[in-house]
Short mmCIF file of C-alpha atoms and ligand atoms in Angstrom, two decimals:
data_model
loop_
_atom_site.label_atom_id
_atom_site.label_comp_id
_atom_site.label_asym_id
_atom_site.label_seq_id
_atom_site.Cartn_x
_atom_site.Cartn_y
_atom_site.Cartn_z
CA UNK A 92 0.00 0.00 0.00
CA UNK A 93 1.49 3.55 -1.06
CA UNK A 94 0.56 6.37 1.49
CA UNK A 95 0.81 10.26 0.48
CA UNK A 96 2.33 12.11 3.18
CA UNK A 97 2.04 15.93 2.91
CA UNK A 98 4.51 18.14 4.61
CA UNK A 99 2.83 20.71 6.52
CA UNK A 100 6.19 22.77 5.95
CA UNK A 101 4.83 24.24 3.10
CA UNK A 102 1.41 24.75 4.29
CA UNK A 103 -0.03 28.32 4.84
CA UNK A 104 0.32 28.69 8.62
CA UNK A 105 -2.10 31.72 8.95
CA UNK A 106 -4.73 28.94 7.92
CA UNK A 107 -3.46 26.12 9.05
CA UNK A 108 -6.76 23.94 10.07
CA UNK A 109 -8.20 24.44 6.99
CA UNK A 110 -5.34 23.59 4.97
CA UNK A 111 -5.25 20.07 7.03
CA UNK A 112 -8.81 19.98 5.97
CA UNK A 113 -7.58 20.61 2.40
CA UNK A 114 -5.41 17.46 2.37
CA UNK A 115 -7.94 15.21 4.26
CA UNK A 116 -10.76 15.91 1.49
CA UNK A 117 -8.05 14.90 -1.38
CA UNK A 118 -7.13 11.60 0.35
CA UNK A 119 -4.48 12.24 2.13
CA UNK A 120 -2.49 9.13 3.82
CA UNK A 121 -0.42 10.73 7.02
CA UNK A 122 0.73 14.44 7.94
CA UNK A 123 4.54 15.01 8.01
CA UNK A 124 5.33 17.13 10.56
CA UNK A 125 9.18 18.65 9.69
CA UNK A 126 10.84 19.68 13.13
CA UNK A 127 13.82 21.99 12.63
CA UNK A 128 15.94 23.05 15.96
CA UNK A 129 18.16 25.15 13.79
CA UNK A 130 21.14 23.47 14.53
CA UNK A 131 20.99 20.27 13.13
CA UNK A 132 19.60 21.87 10.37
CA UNK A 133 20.22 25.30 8.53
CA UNK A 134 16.66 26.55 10.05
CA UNK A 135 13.79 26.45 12.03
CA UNK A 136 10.57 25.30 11.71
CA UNK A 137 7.94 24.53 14.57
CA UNK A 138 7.19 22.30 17.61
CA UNK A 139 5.17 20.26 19.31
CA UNK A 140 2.84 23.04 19.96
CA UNK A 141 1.75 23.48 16.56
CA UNK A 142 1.46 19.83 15.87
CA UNK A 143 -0.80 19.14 19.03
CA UNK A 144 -2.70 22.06 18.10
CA UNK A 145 -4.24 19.98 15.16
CA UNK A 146 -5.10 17.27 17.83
CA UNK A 147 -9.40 16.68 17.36
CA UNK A 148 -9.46 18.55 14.21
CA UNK A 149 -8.09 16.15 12.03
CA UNK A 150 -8.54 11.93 11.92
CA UNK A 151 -4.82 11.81 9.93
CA UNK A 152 -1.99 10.29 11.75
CA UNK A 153 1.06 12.05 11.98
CA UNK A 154 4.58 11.28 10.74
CA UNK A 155 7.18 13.26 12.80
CA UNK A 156 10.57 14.05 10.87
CA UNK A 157 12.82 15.20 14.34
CA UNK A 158 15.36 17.39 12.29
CA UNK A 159 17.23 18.24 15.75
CA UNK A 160 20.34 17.11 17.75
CA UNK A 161 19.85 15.21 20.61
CA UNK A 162 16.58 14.37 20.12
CA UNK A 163 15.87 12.14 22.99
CA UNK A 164 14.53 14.63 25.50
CA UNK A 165 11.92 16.12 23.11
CA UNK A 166 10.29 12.47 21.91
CA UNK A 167 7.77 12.57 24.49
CA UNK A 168 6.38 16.06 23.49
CA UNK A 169 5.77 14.18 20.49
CA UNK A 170 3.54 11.53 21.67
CA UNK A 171 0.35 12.09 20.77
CA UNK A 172 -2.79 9.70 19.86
CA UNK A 173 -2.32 10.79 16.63
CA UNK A 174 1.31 10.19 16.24
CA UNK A 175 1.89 6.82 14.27
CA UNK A 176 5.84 7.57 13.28
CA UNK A 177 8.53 9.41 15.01
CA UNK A 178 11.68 9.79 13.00
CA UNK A 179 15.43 10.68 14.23
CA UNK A 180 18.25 11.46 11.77
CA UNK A 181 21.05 8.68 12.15
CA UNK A 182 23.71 11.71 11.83
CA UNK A 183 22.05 13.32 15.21
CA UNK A 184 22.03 10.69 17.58
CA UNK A 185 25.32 9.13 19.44
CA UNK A 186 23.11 6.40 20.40
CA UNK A 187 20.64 5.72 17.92
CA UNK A 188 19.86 1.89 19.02
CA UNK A 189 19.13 3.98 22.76
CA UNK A 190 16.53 6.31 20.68
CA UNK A 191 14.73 3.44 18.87
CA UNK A 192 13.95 1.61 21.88
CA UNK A 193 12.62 5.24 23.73
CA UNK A 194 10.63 5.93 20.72
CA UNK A 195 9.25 2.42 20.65
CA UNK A 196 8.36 2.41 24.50
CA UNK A 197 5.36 4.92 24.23
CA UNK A 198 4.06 2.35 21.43
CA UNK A 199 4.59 4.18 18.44
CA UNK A 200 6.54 3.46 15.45
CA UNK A 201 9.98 4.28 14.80
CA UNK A 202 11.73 5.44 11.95
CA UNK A 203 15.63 6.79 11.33
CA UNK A 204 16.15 9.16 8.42
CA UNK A 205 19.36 9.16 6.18
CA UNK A 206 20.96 12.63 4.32
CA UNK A 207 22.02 12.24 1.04
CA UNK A 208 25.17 11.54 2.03
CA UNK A 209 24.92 8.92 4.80
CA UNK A 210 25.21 5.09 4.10
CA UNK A 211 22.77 2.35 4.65
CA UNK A 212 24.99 0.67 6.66
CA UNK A 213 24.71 3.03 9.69
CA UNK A 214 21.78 0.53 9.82
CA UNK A 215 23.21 -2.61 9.79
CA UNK A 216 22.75 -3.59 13.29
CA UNK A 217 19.74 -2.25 14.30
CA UNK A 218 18.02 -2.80 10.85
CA UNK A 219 15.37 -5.49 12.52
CA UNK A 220 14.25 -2.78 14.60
CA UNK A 221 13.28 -0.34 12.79
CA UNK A 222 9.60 0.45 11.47
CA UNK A 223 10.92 2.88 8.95
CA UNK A 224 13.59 4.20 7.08
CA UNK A 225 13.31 7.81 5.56
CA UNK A 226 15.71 8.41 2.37
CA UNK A 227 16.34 11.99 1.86
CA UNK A 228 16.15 12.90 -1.56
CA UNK A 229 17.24 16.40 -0.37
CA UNK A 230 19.49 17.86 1.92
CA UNK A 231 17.07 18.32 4.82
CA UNK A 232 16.00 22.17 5.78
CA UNK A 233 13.70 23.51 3.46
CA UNK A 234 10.99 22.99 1.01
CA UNK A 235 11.05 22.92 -2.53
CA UNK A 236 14.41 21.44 -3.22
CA UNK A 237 15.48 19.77 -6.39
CA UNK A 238 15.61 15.93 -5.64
CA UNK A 239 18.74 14.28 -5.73
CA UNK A 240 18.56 11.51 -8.22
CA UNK A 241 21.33 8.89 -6.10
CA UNK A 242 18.25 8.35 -3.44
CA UNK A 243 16.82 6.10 -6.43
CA UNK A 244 20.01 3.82 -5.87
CA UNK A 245 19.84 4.01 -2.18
CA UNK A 246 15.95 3.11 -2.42
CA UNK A 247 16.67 0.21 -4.76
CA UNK A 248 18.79 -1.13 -2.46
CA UNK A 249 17.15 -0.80 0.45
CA UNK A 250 14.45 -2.76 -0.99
CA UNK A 251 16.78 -5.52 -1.01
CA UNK A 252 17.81 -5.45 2.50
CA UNK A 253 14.08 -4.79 3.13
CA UNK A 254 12.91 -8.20 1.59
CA UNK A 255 16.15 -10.12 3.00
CA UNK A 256 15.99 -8.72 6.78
CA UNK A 257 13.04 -7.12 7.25
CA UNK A 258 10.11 -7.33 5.13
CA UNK A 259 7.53 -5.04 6.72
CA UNK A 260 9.32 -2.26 6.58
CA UNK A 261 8.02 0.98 5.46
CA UNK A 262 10.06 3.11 2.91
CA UNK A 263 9.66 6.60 2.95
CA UNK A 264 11.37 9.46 0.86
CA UNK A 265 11.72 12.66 1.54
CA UNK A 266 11.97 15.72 -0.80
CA UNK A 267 11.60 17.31 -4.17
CA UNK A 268 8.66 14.75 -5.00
CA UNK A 269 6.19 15.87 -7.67
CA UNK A 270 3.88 14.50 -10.03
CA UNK A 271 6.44 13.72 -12.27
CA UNK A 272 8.89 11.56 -10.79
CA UNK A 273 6.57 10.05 -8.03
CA UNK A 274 6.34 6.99 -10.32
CA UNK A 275 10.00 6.27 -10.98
CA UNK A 276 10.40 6.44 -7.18
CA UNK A 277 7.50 4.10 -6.59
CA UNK A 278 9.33 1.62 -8.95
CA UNK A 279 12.73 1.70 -7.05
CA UNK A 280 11.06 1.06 -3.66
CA UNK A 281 9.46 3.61 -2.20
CA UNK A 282 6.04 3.11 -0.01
CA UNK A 283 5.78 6.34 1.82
CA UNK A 284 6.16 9.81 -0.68
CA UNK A 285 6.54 13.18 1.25
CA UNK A 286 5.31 15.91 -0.66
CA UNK A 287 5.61 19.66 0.34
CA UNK A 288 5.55 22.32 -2.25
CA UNK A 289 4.17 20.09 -4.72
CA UNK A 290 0.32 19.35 -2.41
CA UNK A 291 0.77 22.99 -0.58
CA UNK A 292 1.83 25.16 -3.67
CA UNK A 293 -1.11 23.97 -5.64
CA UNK A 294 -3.73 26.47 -6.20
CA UNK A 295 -6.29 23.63 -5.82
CA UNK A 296 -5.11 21.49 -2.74
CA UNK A 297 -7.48 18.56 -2.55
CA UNK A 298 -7.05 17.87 -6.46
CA UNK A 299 -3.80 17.59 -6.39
CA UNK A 300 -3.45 15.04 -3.93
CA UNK A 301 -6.05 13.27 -5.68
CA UNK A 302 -3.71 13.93 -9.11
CA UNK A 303 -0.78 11.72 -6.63
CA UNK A 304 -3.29 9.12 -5.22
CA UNK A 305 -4.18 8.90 -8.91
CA UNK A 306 -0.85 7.29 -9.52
CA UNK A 307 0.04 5.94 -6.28
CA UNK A 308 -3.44 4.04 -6.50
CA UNK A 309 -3.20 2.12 -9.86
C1 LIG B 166 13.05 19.02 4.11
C2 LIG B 166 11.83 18.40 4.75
C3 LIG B 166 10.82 17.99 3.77
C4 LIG B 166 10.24 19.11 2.95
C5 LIG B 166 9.86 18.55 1.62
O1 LIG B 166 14.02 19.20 5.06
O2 LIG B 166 12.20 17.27 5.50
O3 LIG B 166 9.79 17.23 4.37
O4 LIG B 166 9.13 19.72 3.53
O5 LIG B 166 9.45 19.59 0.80
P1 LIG B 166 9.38 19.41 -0.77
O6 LIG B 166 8.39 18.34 -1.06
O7 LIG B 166 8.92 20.77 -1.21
O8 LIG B 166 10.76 19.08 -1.25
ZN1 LIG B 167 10.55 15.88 6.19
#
């Protein structure tokens, strides 16, 4: 199954309940929520606060993308009964194996991210842990990035170790995803697609994540 996961990084925060609406009415899988401490990354974005503030308004679960150092001590502001995923960079934790097992003690799902750059065999020994791996097809910080065409190869090989070592495993990518490439990404791999600019910078909202579930659905 192939979920659409807008990021709200992109949405228009001055109306931000309706634009969750938006995304709900055009079939919508999961909100990504992009937390940016401004250290790990080049800026900042939001916290908890505005996440929890969408808490009864909206039946989506969330996906939470924990662009921050040390993220450890902020997990539990996290934990939410709408939170399905919470996601830690490999690069920003000392003791990632530590953070999987906190993240996974409030009963939600966890999920390490990889930049560009990083290998998938910072995940070797934990890789039967893990609920999800996010490839970043950008360097994380901002919206509306070009997307890196190596995360196909790291995608088509993490399919491998996916079906060898852990087969329910979701795949998720993260950045510069638009109508047209979504498909070449679904075919190396992918089961989760973040999409920022390309759901929020439509003028119609709802139709164009019906224009993605439109592919992801056939
Ligand atoms: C980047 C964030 C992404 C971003 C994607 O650091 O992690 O989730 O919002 O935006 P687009 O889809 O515009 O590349
Ligand atoms: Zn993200």
């Amino acid at each position: 199954m192939y979920r659409l996961a807008p990021s709200i990084l992109s949405a228009d925060f001055s109306q931000l309940g309706a634009q969750i609406q938006a995304i709900e009415e055009g079939g919508a899988d999961i909100i990504h929520v992009d937390v940016m401490d401004g250290h790990f990354v080049p800026n900042i974005s939001y916290g908890a606060v505005v996440m929890k503030s969408l808490l009864g308004k909206t039946k989506l679960p969330f996906d939470v993308h924990l662009m921050i150092e040390k993220p450890d001590q902020f997990i539990p502001d996290f934990v939410t009964d709408n939170t399905e995923y919470i996601v830690v960079h490999a690069e920003a934790c000392t003791h990632l194996h530590r953070t999987i097992q906190l993240i996974k003690s409030y009963g939600i799902k966890a999920g390490v991210a990889l930049n560009p750059a990083t290998s998938l065999s910072v995940l070797d020994y934990i890789f039967e842990d893990l609920d999800l791996v996010l490839i970043m097809s950008v360097n994380p910080g901002f919206g509306g990035q070009k997307f890196i065409p190596s995360a196909l190869d790291k995608a088509r090989e993490l399919k491998k170790m996916k079906e060898e070592r852990n087969p329910n495993l979701t795949i998720e990518i993260d950045g510069g995803i638009s109508l047209k490439n979504v498909e070449e990404v679904m075919e190396a791999g992918v089961d989760m697609f973040v999409a920022g600019s390309a759901v929020f910078g439509a003028e119609d909202i709802p139709q164009r994540c019906r224009d993605f579930q439109a592919i992801l659905k056939k």
